[in-house]
Tab-separated table of N, CA and C in Angstrom:
chain	number	residue	atom	x	y	z
A	1	UNK	N	0.828	-1.081	0.029
A	1	UNK	CA	0.009	-0.026	-0.057
A	1	UNK	C	0.935	1.295	-0.050
A	2	UNK	N	0.457	2.269	-0.742
A	2	UNK	CA	1.231	3.561	-0.743
A	2	UNK	C	0.736	4.538	0.314
A	3	UNK	N	1.765	5.435	0.541
A	3	UNK	CA	1.442	6.439	1.541
A	3	UNK	C	0.225	7.248	1.208
A	4	UNK	N	-0.011	7.627	-0.031
A	4	UNK	CA	-1.127	8.431	-0.463
A	4	UNK	C	-2.420	7.738	-0.170
A	5	UNK	N	-2.432	6.417	-0.428
A	5	UNK	CA	-3.694	5.575	-0.219
A	5	UNK	C	-4.034	5.551	1.305
A	6	UNK	N	-2.905	5.352	2.117
A	6	UNK	CA	-3.170	5.273	3.567
A	6	UNK	C	-3.575	6.640	4.097
A	7	UNK	N	-3.116	7.695	3.556
A	7	UNK	CA	-3.555	9.090	3.966
A	7	UNK	C	-5.035	9.220	3.768
A	8	UNK	N	-5.640	8.733	2.666
A	8	UNK	CA	-7.124	8.746	2.405
A	8	UNK	C	-7.818	7.997	3.429
A	9	UNK	N	-7.345	6.773	3.780
A	9	UNK	CA	-7.971	5.920	4.714
A	9	UNK	C	-8.089	6.456	6.085
A	10	UNK	N	-6.935	7.150	6.575
A	10	UNK	CA	-6.876	7.621	7.874
A	10	UNK	C	-7.326	9.115	7.961
A	11	UNK	N	-7.740	9.736	6.772
A	11	UNK	CA	-8.136	11.092	6.769
A	11	UNK	C	-7.128	12.011	7.207
A	12	UNK	N	-5.890	11.886	6.759
A	12	UNK	CA	-4.755	12.657	7.190
A	12	UNK	C	-4.141	13.424	6.028
A	13	UNK	N	-3.128	14.176	6.291
A	13	UNK	CA	-2.402	15.022	5.396
A	13	UNK	C	-1.039	14.401	5.180
A	14	UNK	N	-0.662	13.820	3.906
A	14	UNK	CA	0.549	13.258	3.684
A	14	UNK	C	1.645	14.210	3.480
A	15	UNK	N	2.834	13.888	3.833
A	15	UNK	CA	4.052	14.677	3.462
A	15	UNK	C	5.151	13.820	3.224
A	16	UNK	N	6.183	14.267	2.466
A	16	UNK	CA	7.305	13.434	2.111
A	16	UNK	C	6.994	12.642	0.776
A	17	UNK	N	7.544	11.556	0.657
A	17	UNK	CA	7.420	10.644	-0.529
A	17	UNK	C	5.983	10.009	-0.599
A	18	UNK	N	5.075	10.592	-1.188
A	18	UNK	CA	3.762	9.986	-1.214
A	18	UNK	C	3.559	8.649	-2.039
A	19	UNK	N	4.540	8.376	-2.814
A	19	UNK	CA	4.628	7.199	-3.663
A	19	UNK	C	5.202	6.020	-2.958
A	20	UNK	N	5.889	6.187	-1.705
A	20	UNK	CA	6.561	5.116	-1.010
A	20	UNK	C	5.569	3.963	-0.767
A	21	UNK	N	6.127	2.796	-0.977
A	21	UNK	CA	5.327	1.592	-0.748
A	21	UNK	C	5.571	1.135	0.773
A	22	UNK	N	4.488	0.844	1.459
A	22	UNK	CA	4.749	0.316	2.819
A	22	UNK	C	4.480	-1.165	2.775
A	23	UNK	N	5.471	-1.853	3.382
A	23	UNK	CA	5.329	-3.386	3.434
A	23	UNK	C	4.717	-3.938	4.736
A	24	UNK	N	4.735	-3.170	5.750
A	24	UNK	CA	4.308	-3.700	7.032
A	24	UNK	C	3.900	-2.556	7.969
A	25	UNK	N	3.014	-2.844	8.928
A	25	UNK	CA	2.575	-1.942	9.979
A	25	UNK	C	3.107	-2.604	11.173
A	26	UNK	N	3.987	-1.823	11.973
A	26	UNK	CA	4.492	-2.484	13.122
A	26	UNK	C	4.843	-1.412	14.193
A	27	UNK	N	5.397	-1.891	15.350
A	27	UNK	CA	5.675	-0.977	16.490
A	27	UNK	C	6.892	-0.086	16.127
A	28	UNK	N	6.982	1.060	16.782
A	28	UNK	CA	8.234	1.939	16.497
A	28	UNK	C	9.551	1.214	16.759
A	29	UNK	N	9.554	0.314	17.763
A	29	UNK	CA	10.822	-0.383	18.108
A	29	UNK	C	11.208	-1.416	17.055
A	30	UNK	N	10.333	-2.035	16.389
A	30	UNK	CA	10.553	-3.100	15.492
A	30	UNK	C	10.538	-2.642	13.983
A	31	UNK	N	10.200	-1.450	13.768
A	31	UNK	CA	10.055	-0.944	12.342
A	31	UNK	C	11.325	-0.869	11.616
A	32	UNK	N	11.238	-1.096	10.399
A	32	UNK	CA	12.358	-0.999	9.409
A	32	UNK	C	12.064	0.114	8.388
A	33	UNK	N	12.939	0.449	7.483
A	33	UNK	CA	12.691	1.564	6.492
A	33	UNK	C	11.468	1.356	5.663
A	34	UNK	N	11.031	0.139	5.360
A	34	UNK	CA	9.883	-0.041	4.536
A	34	UNK	C	8.569	-0.149	5.300
A	35	UNK	N	8.600	0.090	6.576
A	35	UNK	CA	7.506	-0.100	7.477
A	35	UNK	C	6.773	1.185	7.876
A	36	UNK	N	5.656	1.112	8.366
A	36	UNK	CA	4.819	2.219	8.809
A	36	UNK	C	4.649	1.981	10.312
A	37	UNK	N	4.609	3.070	11.028
A	37	UNK	CA	4.392	2.963	12.542
A	37	UNK	C	3.687	4.261	13.064
A	38	UNK	N	3.039	4.085	14.134
A	38	UNK	CA	2.208	5.175	14.769
A	38	UNK	C	3.046	5.791	15.854
A	39	UNK	N	3.187	7.099	15.872
A	39	UNK	CA	3.931	7.778	17.008
A	39	UNK	C	2.946	8.546	17.868
A	40	UNK	N	2.871	8.236	19.064
A	40	UNK	CA	1.971	8.913	19.947
A	40	UNK	C	2.760	10.062	20.700
A	41	UNK	N	4.127	9.954	20.710
A	41	UNK	CA	5.007	10.941	21.404
A	41	UNK	C	5.972	11.448	20.291
A	42	UNK	N	6.122	12.754	20.200
A	42	UNK	CA	7.030	13.357	19.091
A	42	UNK	C	8.453	12.904	19.239
A	43	UNK	N	8.982	12.780	20.495
A	43	UNK	CA	10.417	12.427	20.715
A	43	UNK	C	10.698	10.948	20.599
A	44	UNK	N	9.660	10.093	20.369
A	44	UNK	CA	9.966	8.639	20.107
A	44	UNK	C	10.839	8.440	18.905
A	45	UNK	N	11.815	7.634	19.006
A	45	UNK	CA	12.706	7.251	17.942
A	45	UNK	C	12.179	5.999	17.215
A	46	UNK	N	12.338	6.003	15.863
A	46	UNK	CA	12.009	4.769	15.138
A	46	UNK	C	12.816	4.738	13.781
A	47	UNK	N	12.961	3.607	13.222
A	47	UNK	CA	13.640	3.422	11.981
A	47	UNK	C	12.593	3.365	10.824
A	48	UNK	N	11.319	3.415	11.171
A	48	UNK	CA	10.223	3.338	10.264
A	48	UNK	C	10.476	4.340	9.029
A	49	UNK	N	10.086	4.018	7.823
A	49	UNK	CA	10.248	4.929	6.699
A	49	UNK	C	9.019	5.847	6.734
A	50	UNK	N	7.919	5.407	7.310
A	50	UNK	CA	6.701	6.228	7.248
A	50	UNK	C	6.089	6.220	8.695
A	51	UNK	N	5.702	7.437	9.173
A	51	UNK	CA	5.004	7.524	10.488
A	51	UNK	C	3.730	8.264	10.338
A	52	UNK	N	2.804	7.877	11.258
A	52	UNK	CA	1.543	8.577	11.396
A	52	UNK	C	1.570	9.230	12.795
A	53	UNK	N	1.378	10.471	12.841
A	53	UNK	CA	1.404	11.248	14.097
A	53	UNK	C	0.623	12.553	13.990
A	54	UNK	N	0.511	13.146	15.114
A	54	UNK	CA	-0.276	14.473	15.183
A	54	UNK	C	0.525	15.604	14.612
A	55	UNK	N	1.805	15.461	14.371
A	55	UNK	CA	2.632	16.558	13.836
A	55	UNK	C	3.707	15.888	12.823
A	56	UNK	N	4.248	16.756	11.987
A	56	UNK	CA	5.281	16.333	11.064
A	56	UNK	C	6.475	15.913	11.797
A	57	UNK	N	7.155	14.827	11.354
A	57	UNK	CA	8.381	14.340	11.977
A	57	UNK	C	9.500	14.594	11.017
A	58	UNK	N	10.495	15.400	11.335
A	58	UNK	CA	11.536	15.722	10.383
A	58	UNK	C	12.368	14.443	10.068
A	59	UNK	N	12.706	14.344	8.751
A	59	UNK	CA	13.501	13.260	8.254
A	59	UNK	C	12.714	12.058	7.915
A	60	UNK	N	11.364	12.075	7.935
A	60	UNK	CA	10.445	10.953	7.634
A	60	UNK	C	9.498	11.349	6.642
A	61	UNK	N	8.867	10.403	5.938
A	61	UNK	CA	7.638	10.612	5.205
A	61	UNK	C	6.590	10.236	6.212
A	62	UNK	N	5.356	10.836	6.051
A	62	UNK	CA	4.348	10.448	6.971
A	62	UNK	C	3.012	11.058	6.701
A	63	UNK	N	2.149	10.964	7.689
A	63	UNK	CA	0.785	11.449	7.657
A	63	UNK	C	0.464	12.172	8.893
A	64	UNK	N	-0.007	13.414	8.779
A	64	UNK	CA	-0.435	14.195	9.931
A	64	UNK	C	-1.877	13.905	10.164
A	65	UNK	N	-2.280	13.559	11.336
A	65	UNK	CA	-3.746	13.277	11.731
A	65	UNK	C	-4.057	14.029	12.936
A	66	UNK	N	-5.330	14.301	13.156
A	66	UNK	CA	-5.719	14.960	14.398
A	66	UNK	C	-5.750	13.996	15.615
A	67	UNK	N	-6.051	12.730	15.392
A	67	UNK	CA	-6.099	11.752	16.459
A	67	UNK	C	-5.447	10.499	16.012
A	68	UNK	N	-4.253	10.279	16.553
A	68	UNK	CA	-3.462	9.067	16.084
A	68	UNK	C	-4.068	7.780	16.464
A	69	UNK	N	-4.709	7.656	17.532
A	69	UNK	CA	-5.400	6.371	17.895
A	69	UNK	C	-6.543	6.114	16.914
A	70	UNK	N	-7.386	7.160	16.588
A	70	UNK	CA	-8.369	6.913	15.580
A	70	UNK	C	-7.794	6.559	14.218
A	71	UNK	N	-6.738	7.127	13.922
A	71	UNK	CA	-6.079	6.768	12.602
A	71	UNK	C	-5.699	5.289	12.648
A	72	UNK	N	-5.137	4.948	13.785
A	72	UNK	CA	-4.731	3.456	13.869
A	72	UNK	C	-5.973	2.553	13.752
A	73	UNK	N	-7.016	2.878	14.387
A	73	UNK	CA	-8.179	2.098	14.235
A	73	UNK	C	-8.712	2.084	12.765
A	74	UNK	N	-8.795	3.147	12.080
A	74	UNK	CA	-9.238	3.265	10.705
A	74	UNK	C	-8.373	2.443	9.771
A	75	UNK	N	-7.048	2.505	9.928
A	75	UNK	CA	-6.145	1.729	9.092
A	75	UNK	C	-6.289	0.234	9.373
A	76	UNK	N	-6.240	-0.183	10.609
A	76	UNK	CA	-6.346	-1.614	10.893
A	76	UNK	C	-7.732	-2.187	10.515
A	77	UNK	N	-8.803	-1.361	10.590
A	77	UNK	CA	-10.011	-1.833	10.060
A	77	UNK	C	-10.021	-2.037	8.619
A	78	UNK	N	-9.397	-1.140	7.935
A	78	UNK	CA	-9.257	-1.327	6.426
A	78	UNK	C	-8.460	-2.549	6.015
A	79	UNK	N	-7.324	-2.723	6.764
A	79	UNK	CA	-6.461	-3.934	6.424
A	79	UNK	C	-7.298	-5.160	6.740
A	80	UNK	N	-7.967	-5.218	7.861
A	80	UNK	CA	-8.718	-6.459	8.151
A	80	UNK	C	-9.762	-6.757	7.186
A	81	UNK	N	-10.387	-5.765	6.487
A	81	UNK	CA	-11.331	-5.972	5.480
A	81	UNK	C	-10.718	-6.592	4.263
A	82	UNK	N	-9.452	-6.192	3.933
A	82	UNK	CA	-8.840	-6.792	2.735
A	82	UNK	C	-8.292	-8.174	2.911
A	83	UNK	N	-7.997	-8.515	4.210
A	83	UNK	CA	-7.524	-9.859	4.506
A	83	UNK	C	-8.672	-10.877	4.510
A	84	UNK	N	-9.777	-10.517	4.982
A	84	UNK	CA	-10.934	-11.366	5.144
A	84	UNK	C	-11.519	-11.794	3.780
A	85	UNK	N	-11.823	-13.064	3.626
A	85	UNK	CA	-12.404	-13.597	2.447
A	85	UNK	C	-13.592	-14.523	2.769
A	86	UNK	N	-14.453	-14.729	1.766
A	86	UNK	CA	-15.565	-15.555	1.989
A	86	UNK	C	-15.345	-16.875	1.332
A	87	UNK	N	-16.037	-17.937	1.758
A	87	UNK	CA	-15.960	-19.266	1.147
A	87	UNK	C	-14.996	-20.162	1.878
A	88	UNK	N	-14.717	-21.252	1.291
A	88	UNK	CA	-13.852	-22.279	1.905
A	88	UNK	C	-12.452	-22.117	1.478
A	89	UNK	N	-11.544	-22.028	2.342
A	89	UNK	CA	-10.188	-21.863	1.958
A	89	UNK	C	-9.588	-23.061	1.309
A	90	UNK	N	-8.839	-22.795	0.292
A	90	UNK	CA	-8.194	-23.927	-0.421
A	90	UNK	C	-7.125	-24.634	0.454
A	91	UNK	N	-6.878	-24.146	1.545
A	91	UNK	CA	-5.999	-24.848	2.531
A	91	UNK	C	-6.818	-25.717	3.548
A	92	UNK	N	-8.077	-25.726	3.371
A	92	UNK	CA	-8.959	-26.482	4.232
A	92	UNK	C	-8.674	-28.004	4.087
A	93	UNK	N	-8.859	-28.755	5.049
A	93	UNK	CA	-8.661	-30.124	5.056
A	93	UNK	C	-9.867	-30.783	5.923
A	94	UNK	N	-10.469	-31.779	5.191
A	94	UNK	CA	-11.541	-32.520	5.871
A	94	UNK	C	-11.054	-33.926	6.047
A	95	UNK	N	-11.125	-34.431	7.264
A	95	UNK	CA	-10.662	-35.834	7.528
A	95	UNK	C	-11.884	-36.695	7.830
A	96	UNK	N	-11.756	-37.903	7.448
A	96	UNK	CA	-12.759	-38.941	7.825
A	96	UNK	C	-12.343	-39.658	9.041
A	97	UNK	N	-13.326	-39.963	9.898
A	97	UNK	CA	-13.054	-40.725	11.126
A	97	UNK	C	-13.437	-42.109	11.068
């Protein structure tokens, strides 16, 4: 997913490289350059390439939102919808007893 797409989902204002592709959403401590994380405190350090926070973080691409917790909820809700599928999984296995 790209930064610009995520900004629409979380109703925020993107800055930096809007075309950057995010591979994972993770905690600030575990984040890598291709990851997105949420920062609730401005002074929190992270290696994430993209951050979502209430204010612009220097040296990062990101999204400015009014409510970081609400943005987290909106993004996780959107991700859960894309993961969910209907029907029987091709990985399903039925055994006879």
